[in-house]
């Protein structure tokens, strides 16, 4: 079966790691990010995989419905579809009272509104497609646990988690359902972790704990996490709306 992967935030971190592995294992990768990753074309050429890059800023919510139309124009009519909503921002790392409206709005748009709008448009456009359709919303333990200074991140991830559960519940009742799941990758050695470690301790009281993860070498590589996610997506019967934690897959 032909497989198409659509990945947001594909230029760095987990998104780039997923993209690189998909380019080696799938038929077509559609990568969405503000900037292109230079290695992707080389990998696509090496493995004979079709590569489509679409430059997009997910902070610009108003363009996302038309973006879905553009994406689906690129998808083969018989292809299985795997859509990974990976893009996200950790900022603002500030306690409530110091969040600031502008940075808070960016967090809400990128972490919550963008994947929700994309999912809504994607479900609508593909509701008559009788083929495997999977959407993965990259989640976090922060969706379930509060962290000092992470009000924006925890809240947006919690909102996306509940959205995924509701959408999964609904899709189980339609003729040609899409499977929507959450996937928590745990702590990874990415640029987001660097941002967390550089936060002011007054803004983020757990900063030293995250420094400890790095110093002790307990951060997982994005490549390892990507591999586990792609293994999960090979499972025939994913539970619609479920929160999958990488710790349960180790």
PDB file of C-alpha atoms in Angstrom:
ATOM      1  CA  UNK A   1       0.000   0.000   0.000  1.00  0.00           C
ATOM      2  CA  UNK A   2       1.230   3.499  -0.868  1.00  0.00           C
ATOM      3  CA  UNK A   3       1.949   5.586   2.241  1.00  0.00           C
ATOM      4  CA  UNK A   4       1.998   9.372   2.543  1.00  0.00           C
ATOM      5  CA  UNK A   5       3.299  11.133   5.662  1.00  0.00           C
ATOM      6  CA  UNK A   6       2.430  14.748   6.417  1.00  0.00           C
ATOM      7  CA  UNK A   7       4.584  16.280   9.162  1.00  0.00           C
ATOM      8  CA  UNK A   8       4.425  19.740  10.713  1.00  0.00           C
ATOM      9  CA  UNK A   9       7.493  21.322  12.294  1.00  0.00           C
ATOM     10  CA  UNK A  10       9.641  19.096  10.088  1.00  0.00           C
ATOM     11  CA  UNK A  11      12.800  21.215   9.997  1.00  0.00           C
ATOM     12  CA  UNK A  12      14.226  20.361  13.437  1.00  0.00           C
ATOM     13  CA  UNK A  13      13.912  18.236  16.557  1.00  0.00           C
ATOM     14  CA  UNK A  14      11.427  15.377  16.580  1.00  0.00           C
ATOM     15  CA  UNK A  15       9.750  16.565  13.375  1.00  0.00           C
ATOM     16  CA  UNK A  16      13.016  16.354  11.441  1.00  0.00           C
ATOM     17  CA  UNK A  17      13.801  12.943  12.922  1.00  0.00           C
ATOM     18  CA  UNK A  18      10.383  11.599  11.910  1.00  0.00           C
ATOM     19  CA  UNK A  19      10.759  13.083   8.430  1.00  0.00           C
ATOM     20  CA  UNK A  20      14.190  11.541   7.847  1.00  0.00           C
ATOM     21  CA  UNK A  21      12.933   8.080   8.797  1.00  0.00           C
ATOM     22  CA  UNK A  22       9.732   8.449   6.778  1.00  0.00           C
ATOM     23  CA  UNK A  23      11.757   9.387   3.720  1.00  0.00           C
ATOM     24  CA  UNK A  24      13.456   6.009   4.039  1.00  0.00           C
ATOM     25  CA  UNK A  25      10.283   3.971   4.573  1.00  0.00           C
ATOM     26  CA  UNK A  26       7.342   5.634   2.814  1.00  0.00           C
ATOM     27  CA  UNK A  27       6.377   6.638  -0.705  1.00  0.00           C
ATOM     28  CA  UNK A  28       5.701  10.349  -0.242  1.00  0.00           C
ATOM     29  CA  UNK A  29       6.530  12.868   2.486  1.00  0.00           C
ATOM     30  CA  UNK A  30       4.862  16.259   2.702  1.00  0.00           C
ATOM     31  CA  UNK A  31       6.880  18.422   5.073  1.00  0.00           C
ATOM     32  CA  UNK A  32       5.477  21.595   6.595  1.00  0.00           C
ATOM     33  CA  UNK A  33       7.689  24.171   8.298  1.00  0.00           C
ATOM     34  CA  UNK A  34       8.851  27.741   7.961  1.00  0.00           C
ATOM     35  CA  UNK A  35      12.217  26.684   6.548  1.00  0.00           C
ATOM     36  CA  UNK A  36      13.374  23.626   4.625  1.00  0.00           C
ATOM     37  CA  UNK A  37      15.866  21.166   6.129  1.00  0.00           C
ATOM     38  CA  UNK A  38      18.824  20.798   3.701  1.00  0.00           C
ATOM     39  CA  UNK A  39      19.290  17.046   4.262  1.00  0.00           C
ATOM     40  CA  UNK A  40      15.740  16.070   3.265  1.00  0.00           C
ATOM     41  CA  UNK A  41      16.260  16.377  -0.490  1.00  0.00           C
ATOM     42  CA  UNK A  42      19.413  14.238  -0.300  1.00  0.00           C
ATOM     43  CA  UNK A  43      17.622  11.504   1.660  1.00  0.00           C
ATOM     44  CA  UNK A  44      14.618  11.581  -0.679  1.00  0.00           C
ATOM     45  CA  UNK A  45      16.911  11.217  -3.698  1.00  0.00           C
ATOM     46  CA  UNK A  46      18.837   8.388  -2.062  1.00  0.00           C
ATOM     47  CA  UNK A  47      15.721   6.334  -1.306  1.00  0.00           C
ATOM     48  CA  UNK A  48      13.613   7.356  -4.294  1.00  0.00           C
ATOM     49  CA  UNK A  49      10.902   8.926  -2.153  1.00  0.00           C
ATOM     50  CA  UNK A  50       8.682  11.718  -3.382  1.00  0.00           C
ATOM     51  CA  UNK A  51       9.229  14.870  -1.308  1.00  0.00           C
ATOM     52  CA  UNK A  52       6.934  17.874  -1.152  1.00  0.00           C
ATOM     53  CA  UNK A  53       7.935  20.869   0.978  1.00  0.00           C
ATOM     54  CA  UNK A  54       5.358  23.506   1.878  1.00  0.00           C
ATOM     55  CA  UNK A  55       6.568  26.647   3.622  1.00  0.00           C
ATOM     56  CA  UNK A  56       4.081  27.656   6.312  1.00  0.00           C
ATOM     57  CA  UNK A  57       3.945  29.563   9.584  1.00  0.00           C
ATOM     58  CA  UNK A  58       1.394  27.794  11.784  1.00  0.00           C
ATOM     59  CA  UNK A  59       1.000  30.995  13.778  1.00  0.00           C
ATOM     60  CA  UNK A  60      -1.023  32.300  10.819  1.00  0.00           C
ATOM     61  CA  UNK A  61      -4.226  30.393  11.569  1.00  0.00           C
ATOM     62  CA  UNK A  62      -6.306  31.990   8.836  1.00  0.00           C
ATOM     63  CA  UNK A  63      -4.374  30.193   6.074  1.00  0.00           C
ATOM     64  CA  UNK A  64      -4.655  26.658   7.459  1.00  0.00           C
ATOM     65  CA  UNK A  65      -7.934  25.530   5.884  1.00  0.00           C
ATOM     66  CA  UNK A  66      -6.641  26.383   2.415  1.00  0.00           C
ATOM     67  CA  UNK A  67      -3.348  24.701   3.395  1.00  0.00           C
ATOM     68  CA  UNK A  68      -5.208  21.406   3.902  1.00  0.00           C
ATOM     69  CA  UNK A  69      -6.694  21.733   0.412  1.00  0.00           C
ATOM     70  CA  UNK A  70      -3.186  22.288  -0.957  1.00  0.00           C
ATOM     71  CA  UNK A  71      -1.843  19.262   0.920  1.00  0.00           C
ATOM     72  CA  UNK A  72      -4.577  16.910  -0.242  1.00  0.00           C
ATOM     73  CA  UNK A  73      -4.052  17.934  -3.851  1.00  0.00           C
ATOM     74  CA  UNK A  74      -0.622  16.333  -3.502  1.00  0.00           C
ATOM     75  CA  UNK A  75      -1.874  13.018  -2.047  1.00  0.00           C
ATOM     76  CA  UNK A  76      -2.278   9.967  -4.289  1.00  0.00           C
ATOM     77  CA  UNK A  77      -5.912   8.847  -4.473  1.00  0.00           C
ATOM     78  CA  UNK A  78      -5.066   5.368  -3.158  1.00  0.00           C
ATOM     79  CA  UNK A  79      -2.511   6.343  -0.526  1.00  0.00           C
ATOM     80  CA  UNK A  80      -2.761   5.688   3.190  1.00  0.00           C
ATOM     81  CA  UNK A  81      -2.327   8.975   5.068  1.00  0.00           C
ATOM     82  CA  UNK A  82      -0.428   9.644   8.282  1.00  0.00           C
ATOM     83  CA  UNK A  83      -0.626  13.243   9.517  1.00  0.00           C
ATOM     84  CA  UNK A  84       1.754  14.115  12.388  1.00  0.00           C
ATOM     85  CA  UNK A  85       0.937  17.383  14.161  1.00  0.00           C
ATOM     86  CA  UNK A  86       4.367  17.881  15.696  1.00  0.00           C
ATOM     87  CA  UNK A  87       5.029  21.645  15.664  1.00  0.00           C
ATOM     88  CA  UNK A  88       4.935  23.334  19.063  1.00  0.00           C
ATOM     89  CA  UNK A  89       6.432  26.038  21.249  1.00  0.00           C
ATOM     90  CA  UNK A  90       7.348  25.885  24.934  1.00  0.00           C
ATOM     91  CA  UNK A  91       7.375  29.647  25.495  1.00  0.00           C
ATOM     92  CA  UNK A  92       6.284  31.600  27.436  1.00  0.00           C
ATOM     93  CA  UNK A  93       8.004  30.013  30.431  1.00  0.00           C
ATOM     94  CA  UNK A  94       6.614  32.410  33.002  1.00  0.00           C
ATOM     95  CA  UNK A  95       4.291  32.166  36.000  1.00  0.00           C
ATOM     96  CA  UNK A  96       0.723  33.382  35.594  1.00  0.00           C
ATOM     97  CA  UNK A  97       0.745  37.141  35.951  1.00  0.00           C
ATOM     98  CA  UNK A  98       3.784  37.488  33.726  1.00  0.00           C
ATOM     99  CA  UNK A  99       2.743  35.552  30.618  1.00  0.00           C
ATOM    100  CA  UNK A 100       2.013  38.532  28.377  1.00  0.00           C
ATOM    101  CA  UNK A 101      -0.783  38.513  25.849  1.00  0.00           C
ATOM    102  CA  UNK A 102       1.343  38.333  22.697  1.00  0.00           C
ATOM    103  CA  UNK A 103       3.417  35.310  23.715  1.00  0.00           C
ATOM    104  CA  UNK A 104       0.331  33.637  25.189  1.00  0.00           C
ATOM    105  CA  UNK A 105      -1.566  34.062  21.920  1.00  0.00           C
ATOM    106  CA  UNK A 106       1.342  32.539  19.972  1.00  0.00           C
ATOM    107  CA  UNK A 107       1.333  29.521  22.278  1.00  0.00           C
ATOM    108  CA  UNK A 108      -2.417  29.093  21.879  1.00  0.00           C
ATOM    109  CA  UNK A 109      -2.255  29.374  18.095  1.00  0.00           C
ATOM    110  CA  UNK A 110       0.725  27.072  17.472  1.00  0.00           C
ATOM    111  CA  UNK A 111       0.131  24.442  20.173  1.00  0.00           C
ATOM    112  CA  UNK A 112      -3.658  24.277  20.088  1.00  0.00           C
ATOM    113  CA  UNK A 113      -5.446  26.214  17.366  1.00  0.00           C
ATOM    114  CA  UNK A 114      -3.217  25.084  14.486  1.00  0.00           C
ATOM    115  CA  UNK A 115      -3.542  21.309  15.066  1.00  0.00           C
ATOM    116  CA  UNK A 116      -7.263  21.677  15.830  1.00  0.00           C
ATOM    117  CA  UNK A 117      -7.981  23.693  12.674  1.00  0.00           C
ATOM    118  CA  UNK A 118      -5.876  21.295  10.588  1.00  0.00           C
ATOM    119  CA  UNK A 119      -7.679  18.284  12.061  1.00  0.00           C
ATOM    120  CA  UNK A 120     -11.110  19.828  11.518  1.00  0.00           C
ATOM    121  CA  UNK A 121     -10.391  20.628   7.874  1.00  0.00           C
ATOM    122  CA  UNK A 122      -8.687  17.303   7.295  1.00  0.00           C
ATOM    123  CA  UNK A 123     -11.583  15.270   8.713  1.00  0.00           C
ATOM    124  CA  UNK A 124     -14.065  17.271   6.634  1.00  0.00           C
ATOM    125  CA  UNK A 125     -12.141  16.887   3.384  1.00  0.00           C
ATOM    126  CA  UNK A 126     -11.452  13.145   3.751  1.00  0.00           C
ATOM    127  CA  UNK A 127     -14.723  11.909   5.303  1.00  0.00           C
ATOM    128  CA  UNK A 128     -15.606   9.913   2.164  1.00  0.00           C
ATOM    129  CA  UNK A 129     -12.125   8.410   1.727  1.00  0.00           C
ATOM    130  CA  UNK A 130     -12.230   4.675   2.426  1.00  0.00           C
ATOM    131  CA  UNK A 131      -8.607   4.101   3.332  1.00  0.00           C
ATOM    132  CA  UNK A 132      -6.331   4.214   6.360  1.00  0.00           C
ATOM    133  CA  UNK A 133      -6.189   7.753   7.767  1.00  0.00           C
ATOM    134  CA  UNK A 134      -4.247   8.433  10.961  1.00  0.00           C
ATOM    135  CA  UNK A 135      -3.597  11.747  12.705  1.00  0.00           C
ATOM    136  CA  UNK A 136      -1.026  11.911  15.493  1.00  0.00           C
ATOM    137  CA  UNK A 137      -1.077  14.903  17.808  1.00  0.00           C
ATOM    138  CA  UNK A 138       2.276  15.131  19.571  1.00  0.00           C
ATOM    139  CA  UNK A 139       1.413  15.546  23.219  1.00  0.00           C
ATOM    140  CA  UNK A 140       3.383  15.713  26.459  1.00  0.00           C
ATOM    141  CA  UNK A 141       3.267  14.685  30.084  1.00  0.00           C
ATOM    142  CA  UNK A 142       2.482  18.384  30.556  1.00  0.00           C
ATOM    143  CA  UNK A 143      -0.992  17.634  29.157  1.00  0.00           C
ATOM    144  CA  UNK A 144      -1.696  15.739  32.375  1.00  0.00           C
ATOM    145  CA  UNK A 145       0.689  17.220  34.961  1.00  0.00           C
ATOM    146  CA  UNK A 146       1.159  20.864  36.050  1.00  0.00           C
ATOM    147  CA  UNK A 147       4.607  22.468  35.984  1.00  0.00           C
ATOM    148  CA  UNK A 148       5.510  25.786  37.566  1.00  0.00           C
ATOM    149  CA  UNK A 149       5.990  28.346  34.781  1.00  0.00           C
ATOM    150  CA  UNK A 150       4.358  26.190  32.117  1.00  0.00           C
ATOM    151  CA  UNK A 151       0.762  27.463  32.342  1.00  0.00           C
ATOM    152  CA  UNK A 152       0.600  28.159  28.600  1.00  0.00           C
ATOM    153  CA  UNK A 153       2.259  24.920  27.495  1.00  0.00           C
ATOM    154  CA  UNK A 154       0.396  22.663  29.946  1.00  0.00           C
ATOM    155  CA  UNK A 155      -2.954  24.269  29.116  1.00  0.00           C
ATOM    156  CA  UNK A 156      -2.556  24.074  25.351  1.00  0.00           C
ATOM    157  CA  UNK A 157      -1.377  20.467  25.480  1.00  0.00           C
ATOM    158  CA  UNK A 158      -4.233  19.547  27.818  1.00  0.00           C
ATOM    159  CA  UNK A 159      -6.702  21.185  25.436  1.00  0.00           C
ATOM    160  CA  UNK A 160      -5.262  19.292  22.471  1.00  0.00           C
ATOM    161  CA  UNK A 161      -5.409  16.058  24.443  1.00  0.00           C
ATOM    162  CA  UNK A 162      -9.144  16.475  25.135  1.00  0.00           C
ATOM    163  CA  UNK A 163      -9.784  17.510  21.527  1.00  0.00           C
ATOM    164  CA  UNK A 164      -8.109  14.291  20.362  1.00  0.00           C
ATOM    165  CA  UNK A 165     -10.221  12.191  22.717  1.00  0.00           C
ATOM    166  CA  UNK A 166     -13.472  13.803  21.569  1.00  0.00           C
ATOM    167  CA  UNK A 167     -12.561  13.587  17.873  1.00  0.00           C
ATOM    168  CA  UNK A 168     -11.583   9.927  18.271  1.00  0.00           C
ATOM    169  CA  UNK A 169     -14.892   9.189  19.981  1.00  0.00           C
ATOM    170  CA  UNK A 170     -16.788  10.866  17.155  1.00  0.00           C
ATOM    171  CA  UNK A 171     -14.824   9.199  14.375  1.00  0.00           C
ATOM    172  CA  UNK A 172     -15.616   5.747  15.715  1.00  0.00           C
ATOM    173  CA  UNK A 173     -19.247   6.411  14.754  1.00  0.00           C
ATOM    174  CA  UNK A 174     -18.769   7.345  11.079  1.00  0.00           C
ATOM    175  CA  UNK A 175     -18.536   5.106   7.970  1.00  0.00           C
ATOM    176  CA  UNK A 176     -14.932   5.907   7.012  1.00  0.00           C
ATOM    177  CA  UNK A 177     -13.259   6.938  10.264  1.00  0.00           C
ATOM    178  CA  UNK A 178      -9.982   8.668  10.782  1.00  0.00           C
ATOM    179  CA  UNK A 179      -7.940   7.461  13.736  1.00  0.00           C
ATOM    180  CA  UNK A 180      -6.719  10.297  15.968  1.00  0.00           C
ATOM    181  CA  UNK A 181      -4.243   9.596  18.753  1.00  0.00           C
ATOM    182  CA  UNK A 182      -2.003  11.538  21.113  1.00  0.00           C
ATOM    183  CA  UNK A 183       1.638  10.536  21.468  1.00  0.00           C
ATOM    184  CA  UNK A 184       3.806  11.662  24.359  1.00  0.00           C
ATOM    185  CA  UNK A 185       7.518  11.440  23.434  1.00  0.00           C
ATOM    186  CA  UNK A 186       8.854  12.105  26.925  1.00  0.00           C
ATOM    187  CA  UNK A 187      11.975  14.193  27.499  1.00  0.00           C
ATOM    188  CA  UNK A 188      14.162  14.471  24.390  1.00  0.00           C
ATOM    189  CA  UNK A 189      17.487  16.058  23.574  1.00  0.00           C
ATOM    190  CA  UNK A 190      16.130  18.861  21.368  1.00  0.00           C
ATOM    191  CA  UNK A 191      16.204  22.621  21.043  1.00  0.00           C
ATOM    192  CA  UNK A 192      13.087  22.815  23.200  1.00  0.00           C
ATOM    193  CA  UNK A 193      15.037  21.247  26.065  1.00  0.00           C
ATOM    194  CA  UNK A 194      17.767  23.863  25.604  1.00  0.00           C
ATOM    195  CA  UNK A 195      15.133  26.578  25.948  1.00  0.00           C
ATOM    196  CA  UNK A 196      13.795  24.937  29.104  1.00  0.00           C
ATOM    197  CA  UNK A 197      17.264  24.712  30.661  1.00  0.00           C
ATOM    198  CA  UNK A 198      17.989  28.362  29.874  1.00  0.00           C
ATOM    199  CA  UNK A 199      14.819  29.594  31.611  1.00  0.00           C
ATOM    200  CA  UNK A 200      15.145  31.850  34.645  1.00  0.00           C
ATOM    201  CA  UNK A 201      14.821  29.748  37.808  1.00  0.00           C
ATOM    202  CA  UNK A 202      12.331  32.258  39.219  1.00  0.00           C
ATOM    203  CA  UNK A 203      10.147  31.604  36.178  1.00  0.00           C
ATOM    204  CA  UNK A 204      10.624  27.821  36.156  1.00  0.00           C
ATOM    205  CA  UNK A 205      11.318  26.226  39.527  1.00  0.00           C
ATOM    206  CA  UNK A 206      12.079  22.763  38.038  1.00  0.00           C
ATOM    207  CA  UNK A 207      14.939  24.055  35.895  1.00  0.00           C
ATOM    208  CA  UNK A 208      17.659  22.174  37.778  1.00  0.00           C
ATOM    209  CA  UNK A 209      15.792  18.884  37.374  1.00  0.00           C
ATOM    210  CA  UNK A 210      15.912  19.355  33.604  1.00  0.00           C
ATOM    211  CA  UNK A 211      19.605  20.224  33.798  1.00  0.00           C
ATOM    212  CA  UNK A 212      19.982  16.880  35.577  1.00  0.00           C
ATOM    213  CA  UNK A 213      18.355  15.024  32.690  1.00  0.00           C
ATOM    214  CA  UNK A 214      21.002  16.418  30.345  1.00  0.00           C
ATOM    215  CA  UNK A 215      23.949  15.865  32.683  1.00  0.00           C
ATOM    216  CA  UNK A 216      22.922  12.270  33.461  1.00  0.00           C
ATOM    217  CA  UNK A 217      22.315  11.440  29.813  1.00  0.00           C
ATOM    218  CA  UNK A 218      18.689  10.452  30.370  1.00  0.00           C
ATOM    219  CA  UNK A 219      17.276  12.506  27.496  1.00  0.00           C
ATOM    220  CA  UNK A 220      16.102  10.311  24.632  1.00  0.00           C
ATOM    221  CA  UNK A 221      17.296  11.103  21.132  1.00  0.00           C
ATOM    222  CA  UNK A 222      14.667  12.371  18.667  1.00  0.00           C
ATOM    223  CA  UNK A 223      15.735   9.545  16.333  1.00  0.00           C
ATOM    224  CA  UNK A 224      14.870   6.897  18.939  1.00  0.00           C
ATOM    225  CA  UNK A 225      11.496   8.511  19.671  1.00  0.00           C
ATOM    226  CA  UNK A 226      10.698   8.786  15.962  1.00  0.00           C
ATOM    227  CA  UNK A 227      11.467   5.104  15.518  1.00  0.00           C
ATOM    228  CA  UNK A 228       9.094   4.152  18.349  1.00  0.00           C
ATOM    229  CA  UNK A 229       6.324   6.347  16.940  1.00  0.00           C
ATOM    230  CA  UNK A 230       6.629   4.824  13.470  1.00  0.00           C
ATOM    231  CA  UNK A 231       6.553   1.346  14.999  1.00  0.00           C
ATOM    232  CA  UNK A 232       3.346   2.310  16.806  1.00  0.00           C
ATOM    233  CA  UNK A 233       1.757   3.452  13.560  1.00  0.00           C
ATOM    234  CA  UNK A 234       2.302  -0.019  12.103  1.00  0.00           C
ATOM    235  CA  UNK A 235      -0.194  -1.422  14.635  1.00  0.00           C
ATOM    236  CA  UNK A 236      -3.370  -2.492  12.856  1.00  0.00           C
ATOM    237  CA  UNK A 237      -5.809  -1.493  15.586  1.00  0.00           C
ATOM    238  CA  UNK A 238      -4.856   1.792  17.190  1.00  0.00           C
ATOM    239  CA  UNK A 239      -7.407   2.847  19.802  1.00  0.00           C
ATOM    240  CA  UNK A 240      -9.134   5.979  18.563  1.00  0.00           C
ATOM    241  CA  UNK A 241      -8.604   8.990  20.829  1.00  0.00           C
ATOM    242  CA  UNK A 242      -6.014   7.235  23.012  1.00  0.00           C
ATOM    243  CA  UNK A 243      -3.056   8.914  24.730  1.00  0.00           C
ATOM    244  CA  UNK A 244       0.002   6.761  23.926  1.00  0.00           C
ATOM    245  CA  UNK A 245       3.024   7.357  26.145  1.00  0.00           C
ATOM    246  CA  UNK A 246       6.432   6.303  24.861  1.00  0.00           C
ATOM    247  CA  UNK A 247       7.171   4.753  28.268  1.00  0.00           C
ATOM    248  CA  UNK A 248       4.544   2.097  27.553  1.00  0.00           C
ATOM    249  CA  UNK A 249       6.288   1.222  24.270  1.00  0.00           C
ATOM    250  CA  UNK A 250       9.772   0.616  25.681  1.00  0.00           C
TER     251      UNK A 250
END
